[in-house]
PDB file of C-alpha atoms in Angstrom:
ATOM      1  CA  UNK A   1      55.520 215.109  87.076  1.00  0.00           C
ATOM      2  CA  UNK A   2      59.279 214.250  86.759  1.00  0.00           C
ATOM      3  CA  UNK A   3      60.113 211.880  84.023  1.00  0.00           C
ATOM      4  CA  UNK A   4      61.531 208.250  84.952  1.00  0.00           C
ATOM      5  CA  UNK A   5      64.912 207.682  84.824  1.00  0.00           C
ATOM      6  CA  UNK A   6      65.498 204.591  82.209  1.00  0.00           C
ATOM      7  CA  UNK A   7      67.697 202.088  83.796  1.00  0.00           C
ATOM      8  CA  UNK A   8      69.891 200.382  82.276  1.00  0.00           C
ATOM      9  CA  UNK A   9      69.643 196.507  82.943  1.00  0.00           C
ATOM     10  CA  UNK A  10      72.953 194.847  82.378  1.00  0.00           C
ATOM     11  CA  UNK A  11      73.041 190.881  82.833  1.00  0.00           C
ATOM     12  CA  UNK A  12      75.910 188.573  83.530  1.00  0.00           C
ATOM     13  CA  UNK A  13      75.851 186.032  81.040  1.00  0.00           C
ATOM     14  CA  UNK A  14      75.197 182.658  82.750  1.00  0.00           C
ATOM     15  CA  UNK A  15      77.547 179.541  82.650  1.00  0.00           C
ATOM     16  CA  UNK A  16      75.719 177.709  79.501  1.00  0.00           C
ATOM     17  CA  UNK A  17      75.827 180.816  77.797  1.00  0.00           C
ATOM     18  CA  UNK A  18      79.446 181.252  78.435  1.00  0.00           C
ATOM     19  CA  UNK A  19      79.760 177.862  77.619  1.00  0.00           C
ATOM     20  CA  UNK A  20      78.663 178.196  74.301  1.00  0.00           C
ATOM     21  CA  UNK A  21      80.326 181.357  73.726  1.00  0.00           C
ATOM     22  CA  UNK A  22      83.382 179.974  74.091  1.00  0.00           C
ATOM     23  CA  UNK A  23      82.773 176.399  71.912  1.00  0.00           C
ATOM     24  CA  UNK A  24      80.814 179.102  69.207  1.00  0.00           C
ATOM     25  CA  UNK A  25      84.741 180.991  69.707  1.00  0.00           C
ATOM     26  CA  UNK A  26      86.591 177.547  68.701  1.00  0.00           C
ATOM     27  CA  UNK A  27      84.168 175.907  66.472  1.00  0.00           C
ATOM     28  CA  UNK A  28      83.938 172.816  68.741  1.00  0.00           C
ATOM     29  CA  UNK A  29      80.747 170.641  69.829  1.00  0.00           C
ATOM     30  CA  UNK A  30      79.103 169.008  73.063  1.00  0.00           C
ATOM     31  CA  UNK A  31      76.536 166.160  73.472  1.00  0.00           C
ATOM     32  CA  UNK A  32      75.600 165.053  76.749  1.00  0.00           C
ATOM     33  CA  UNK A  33      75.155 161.757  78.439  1.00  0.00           C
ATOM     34  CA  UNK A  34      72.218 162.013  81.684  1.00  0.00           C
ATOM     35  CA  UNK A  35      70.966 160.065  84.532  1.00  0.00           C
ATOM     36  CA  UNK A  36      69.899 161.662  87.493  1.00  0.00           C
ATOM     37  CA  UNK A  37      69.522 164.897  85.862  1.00  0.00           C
ATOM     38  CA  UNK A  38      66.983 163.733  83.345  1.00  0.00           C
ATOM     39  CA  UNK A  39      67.196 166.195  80.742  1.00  0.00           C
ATOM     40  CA  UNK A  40      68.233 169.329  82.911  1.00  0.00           C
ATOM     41  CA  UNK A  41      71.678 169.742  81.143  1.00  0.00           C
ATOM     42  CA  UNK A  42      70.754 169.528  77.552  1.00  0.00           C
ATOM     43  CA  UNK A  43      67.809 171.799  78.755  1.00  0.00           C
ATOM     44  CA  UNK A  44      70.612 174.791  80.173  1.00  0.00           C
ATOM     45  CA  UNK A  45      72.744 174.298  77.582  1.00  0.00           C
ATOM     46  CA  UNK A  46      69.976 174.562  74.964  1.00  0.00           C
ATOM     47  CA  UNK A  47      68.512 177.718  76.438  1.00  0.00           C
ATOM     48  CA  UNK A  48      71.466 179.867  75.573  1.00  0.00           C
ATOM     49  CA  UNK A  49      71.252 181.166  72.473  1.00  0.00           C
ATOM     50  CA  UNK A  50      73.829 180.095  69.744  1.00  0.00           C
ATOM     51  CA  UNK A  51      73.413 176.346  71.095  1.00  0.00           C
ATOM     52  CA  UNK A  52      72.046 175.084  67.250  1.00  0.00           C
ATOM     53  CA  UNK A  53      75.679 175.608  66.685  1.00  0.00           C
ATOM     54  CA  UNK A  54      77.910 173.877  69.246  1.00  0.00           C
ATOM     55  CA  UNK A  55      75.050 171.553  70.848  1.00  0.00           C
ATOM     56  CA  UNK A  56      74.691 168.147  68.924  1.00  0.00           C
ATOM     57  CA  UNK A  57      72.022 166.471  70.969  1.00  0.00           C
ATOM     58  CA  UNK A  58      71.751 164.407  74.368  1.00  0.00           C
ATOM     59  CA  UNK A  59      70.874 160.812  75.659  1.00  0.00           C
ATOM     60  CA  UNK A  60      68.792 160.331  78.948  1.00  0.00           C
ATOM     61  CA  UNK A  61      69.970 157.011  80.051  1.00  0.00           C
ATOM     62  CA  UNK A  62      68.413 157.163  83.212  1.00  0.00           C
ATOM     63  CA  UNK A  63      68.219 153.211  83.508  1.00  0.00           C
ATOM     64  CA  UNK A  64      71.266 150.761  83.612  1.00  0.00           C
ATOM     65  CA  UNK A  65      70.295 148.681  80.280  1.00  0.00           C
ATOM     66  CA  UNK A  66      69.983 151.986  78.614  1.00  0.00           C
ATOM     67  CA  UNK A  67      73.577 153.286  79.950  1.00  0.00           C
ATOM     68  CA  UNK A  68      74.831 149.858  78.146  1.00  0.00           C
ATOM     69  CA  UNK A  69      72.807 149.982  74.666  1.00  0.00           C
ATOM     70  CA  UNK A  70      73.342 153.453  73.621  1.00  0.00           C
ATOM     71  CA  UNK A  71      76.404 154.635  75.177  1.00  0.00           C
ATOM     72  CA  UNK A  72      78.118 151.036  75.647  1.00  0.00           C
ATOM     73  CA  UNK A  73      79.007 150.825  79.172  1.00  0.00           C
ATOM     74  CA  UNK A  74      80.686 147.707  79.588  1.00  0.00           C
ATOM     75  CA  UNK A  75      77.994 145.532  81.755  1.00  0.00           C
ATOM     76  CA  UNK A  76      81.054 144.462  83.443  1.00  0.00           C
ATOM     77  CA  UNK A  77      81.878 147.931  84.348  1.00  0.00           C
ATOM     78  CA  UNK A  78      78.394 148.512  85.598  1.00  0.00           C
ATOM     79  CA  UNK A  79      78.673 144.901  88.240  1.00  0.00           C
ATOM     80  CA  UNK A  80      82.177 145.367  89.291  1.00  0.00           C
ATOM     81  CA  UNK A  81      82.173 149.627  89.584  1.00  0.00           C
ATOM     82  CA  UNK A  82      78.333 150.055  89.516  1.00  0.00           C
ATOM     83  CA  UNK A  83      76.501 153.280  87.694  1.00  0.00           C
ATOM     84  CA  UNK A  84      76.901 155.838  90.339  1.00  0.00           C
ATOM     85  CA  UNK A  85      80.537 155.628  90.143  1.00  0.00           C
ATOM     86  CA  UNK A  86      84.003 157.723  88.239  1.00  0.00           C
ATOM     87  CA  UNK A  87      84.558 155.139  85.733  1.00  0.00           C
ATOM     88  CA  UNK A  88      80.503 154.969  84.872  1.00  0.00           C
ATOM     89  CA  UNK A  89      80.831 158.754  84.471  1.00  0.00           C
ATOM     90  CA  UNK A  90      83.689 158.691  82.086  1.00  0.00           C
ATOM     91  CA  UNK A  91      82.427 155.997  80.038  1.00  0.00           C
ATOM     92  CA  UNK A  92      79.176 157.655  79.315  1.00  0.00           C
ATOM     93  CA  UNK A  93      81.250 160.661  78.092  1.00  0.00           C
ATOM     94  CA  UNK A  94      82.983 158.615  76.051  1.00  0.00           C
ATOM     95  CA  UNK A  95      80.409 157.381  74.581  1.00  0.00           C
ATOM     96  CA  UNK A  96      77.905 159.692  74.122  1.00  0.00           C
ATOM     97  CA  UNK A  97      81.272 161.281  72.701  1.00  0.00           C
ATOM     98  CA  UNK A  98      81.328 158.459  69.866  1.00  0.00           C
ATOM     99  CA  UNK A  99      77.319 158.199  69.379  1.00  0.00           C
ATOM    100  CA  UNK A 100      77.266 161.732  68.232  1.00  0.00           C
ATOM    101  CA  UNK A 101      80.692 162.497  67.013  1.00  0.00           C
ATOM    102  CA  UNK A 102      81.675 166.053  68.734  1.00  0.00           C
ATOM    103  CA  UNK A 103      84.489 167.116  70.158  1.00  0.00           C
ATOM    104  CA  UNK A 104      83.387 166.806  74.031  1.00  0.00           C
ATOM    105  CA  UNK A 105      80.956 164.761  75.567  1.00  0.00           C
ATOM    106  CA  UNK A 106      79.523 165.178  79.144  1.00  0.00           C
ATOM    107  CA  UNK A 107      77.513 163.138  81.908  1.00  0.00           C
ATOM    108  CA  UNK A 108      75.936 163.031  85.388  1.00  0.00           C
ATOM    109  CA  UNK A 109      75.139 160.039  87.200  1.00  0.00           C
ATOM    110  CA  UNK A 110      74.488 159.975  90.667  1.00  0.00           C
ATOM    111  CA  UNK A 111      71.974 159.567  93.944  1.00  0.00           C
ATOM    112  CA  UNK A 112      69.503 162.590  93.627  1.00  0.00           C
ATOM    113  CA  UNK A 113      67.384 160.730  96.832  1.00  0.00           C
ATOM    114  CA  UNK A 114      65.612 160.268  98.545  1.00  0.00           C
ATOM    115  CA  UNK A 115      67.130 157.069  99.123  1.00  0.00           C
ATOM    116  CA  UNK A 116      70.508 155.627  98.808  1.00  0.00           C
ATOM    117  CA  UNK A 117      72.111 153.424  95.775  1.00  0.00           C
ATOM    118  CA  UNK A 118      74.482 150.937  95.607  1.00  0.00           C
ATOM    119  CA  UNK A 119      75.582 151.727  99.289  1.00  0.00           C
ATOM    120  CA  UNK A 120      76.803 155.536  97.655  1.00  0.00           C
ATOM    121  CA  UNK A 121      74.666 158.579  99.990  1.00  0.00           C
ATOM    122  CA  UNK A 122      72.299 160.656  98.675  1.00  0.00           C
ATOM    123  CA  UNK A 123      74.280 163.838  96.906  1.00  0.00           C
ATOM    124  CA  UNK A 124      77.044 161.555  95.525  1.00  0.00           C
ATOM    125  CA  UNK A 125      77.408 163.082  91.768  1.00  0.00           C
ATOM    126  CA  UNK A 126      79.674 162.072  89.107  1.00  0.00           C
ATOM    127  CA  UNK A 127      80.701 163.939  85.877  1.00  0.00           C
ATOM    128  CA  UNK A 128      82.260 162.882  83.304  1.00  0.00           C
ATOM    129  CA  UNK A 129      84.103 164.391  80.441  1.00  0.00           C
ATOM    130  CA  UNK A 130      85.220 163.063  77.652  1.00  0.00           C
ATOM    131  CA  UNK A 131      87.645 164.767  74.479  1.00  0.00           C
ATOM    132  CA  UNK A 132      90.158 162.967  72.472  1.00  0.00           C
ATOM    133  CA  UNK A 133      92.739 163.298  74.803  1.00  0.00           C
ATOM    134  CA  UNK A 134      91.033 161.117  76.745  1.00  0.00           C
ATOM    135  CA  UNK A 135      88.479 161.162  79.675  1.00  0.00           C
ATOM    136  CA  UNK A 136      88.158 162.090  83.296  1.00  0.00           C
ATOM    137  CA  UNK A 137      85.555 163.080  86.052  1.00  0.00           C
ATOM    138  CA  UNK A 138      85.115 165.252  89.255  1.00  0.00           C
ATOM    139  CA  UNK A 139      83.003 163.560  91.996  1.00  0.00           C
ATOM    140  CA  UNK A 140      81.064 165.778  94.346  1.00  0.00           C
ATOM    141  CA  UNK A 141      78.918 165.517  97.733  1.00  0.00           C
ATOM    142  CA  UNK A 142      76.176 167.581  97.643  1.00  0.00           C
ATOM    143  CA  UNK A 143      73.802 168.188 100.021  1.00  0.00           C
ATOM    144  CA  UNK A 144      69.590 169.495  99.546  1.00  0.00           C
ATOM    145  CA  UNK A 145      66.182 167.645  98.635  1.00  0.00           C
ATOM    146  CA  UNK A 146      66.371 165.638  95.469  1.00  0.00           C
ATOM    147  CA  UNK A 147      65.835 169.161  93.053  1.00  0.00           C
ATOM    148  CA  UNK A 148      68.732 171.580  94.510  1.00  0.00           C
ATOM    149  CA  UNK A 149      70.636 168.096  93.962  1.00  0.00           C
ATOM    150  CA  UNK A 150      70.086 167.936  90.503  1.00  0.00           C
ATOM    151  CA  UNK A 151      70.199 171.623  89.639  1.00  0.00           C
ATOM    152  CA  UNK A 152      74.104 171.706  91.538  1.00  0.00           C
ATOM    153  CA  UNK A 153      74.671 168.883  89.391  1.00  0.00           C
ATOM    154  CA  UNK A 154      73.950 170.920  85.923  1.00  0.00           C
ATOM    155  CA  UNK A 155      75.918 173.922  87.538  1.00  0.00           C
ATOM    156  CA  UNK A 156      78.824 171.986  88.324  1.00  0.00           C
ATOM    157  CA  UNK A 157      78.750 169.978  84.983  1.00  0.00           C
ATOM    158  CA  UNK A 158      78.714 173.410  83.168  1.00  0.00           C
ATOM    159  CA  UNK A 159      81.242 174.880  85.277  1.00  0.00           C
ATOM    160  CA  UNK A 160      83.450 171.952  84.293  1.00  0.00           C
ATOM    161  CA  UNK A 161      82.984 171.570  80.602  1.00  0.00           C
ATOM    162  CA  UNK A 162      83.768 175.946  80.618  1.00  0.00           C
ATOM    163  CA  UNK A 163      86.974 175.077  82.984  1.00  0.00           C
ATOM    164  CA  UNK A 164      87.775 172.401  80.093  1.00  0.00           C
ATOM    165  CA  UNK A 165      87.601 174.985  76.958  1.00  0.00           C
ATOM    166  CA  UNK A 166      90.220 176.331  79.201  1.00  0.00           C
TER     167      UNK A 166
END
């Protein structure tokens, strides 16, 4: 009987790992701010290993009041803009940002479905991101049930805060 060839099983690292790679390369830290992904980001980010050392710690603020108590989104922001919206996205940044002191902060708000919100369609994501240089966010239209929603949402956040390391 011929022997079995050992293969050798190489992996590509995934985005979050890459992600912390790179902050872990600069000494820099990330917190997130989440709404429609509930926990998902923190939970990719967390998952590659090295995180203890880059990843401060997260805030689901899944409903409006909580958006406004811990990250202090202007209520006024949240009536004239509404949650699912750019400026909601950059303000959680910001302050998730401030609650946990790091270097970048990151959020997702949006309609995961089934229904729509504030007259924006199902698959309308926002992401923020926040540094001292200021804040900004990337708004995407993305289409699948209410889970592939979410899950592009954590891709594309991560994609975006590895695009921001530069």
């Amino acid at each position: 009987m011929a022997e079995a060839e050992e293969t050798e099983i190489v992996e590509s690292p995934t985005v979050a790992a890459q992600l912390v790679a790179g902050l872990l390369g600069r000494g820099e830290t990330v917190a997130t701010a989440e709404s429609l992904t509930g926990g998902l980001l923190s939970g990719a980010i967390t998952a590659a290993a090295g995180a203890s050392s880059v990843y401060v710690g997260g805030v689901v603020t899944y409903a409006t009041r909580a958006k406004e108590e811990l990250l202090a989104v202007p209520a006024e922001l949240v009536v004239e803009e509404g949650v699912v919206s750019a400026a909601c996205a950059e303000s959680m940044a910001r302050g998730v940002r401030r609650l946990l002191g790091t270097v970048y902060g990151v959020s997702t708000t949006g309609v995961a479905g089934p229904d729509t919100q504030d007259g924006k369609a199902v698959g309308t994501v926002y992401i923020g991101l926040a540094t001292a240089a200021g804040s900004w966010s990337v708004e995407l239209h993305l289409d699948g049930d209410r889970s592939r929603i979410r899950e592009a949402t954590v891709e594309a956040a991560l994609a975006e805060l590895l695009r921001a390391l530069g």
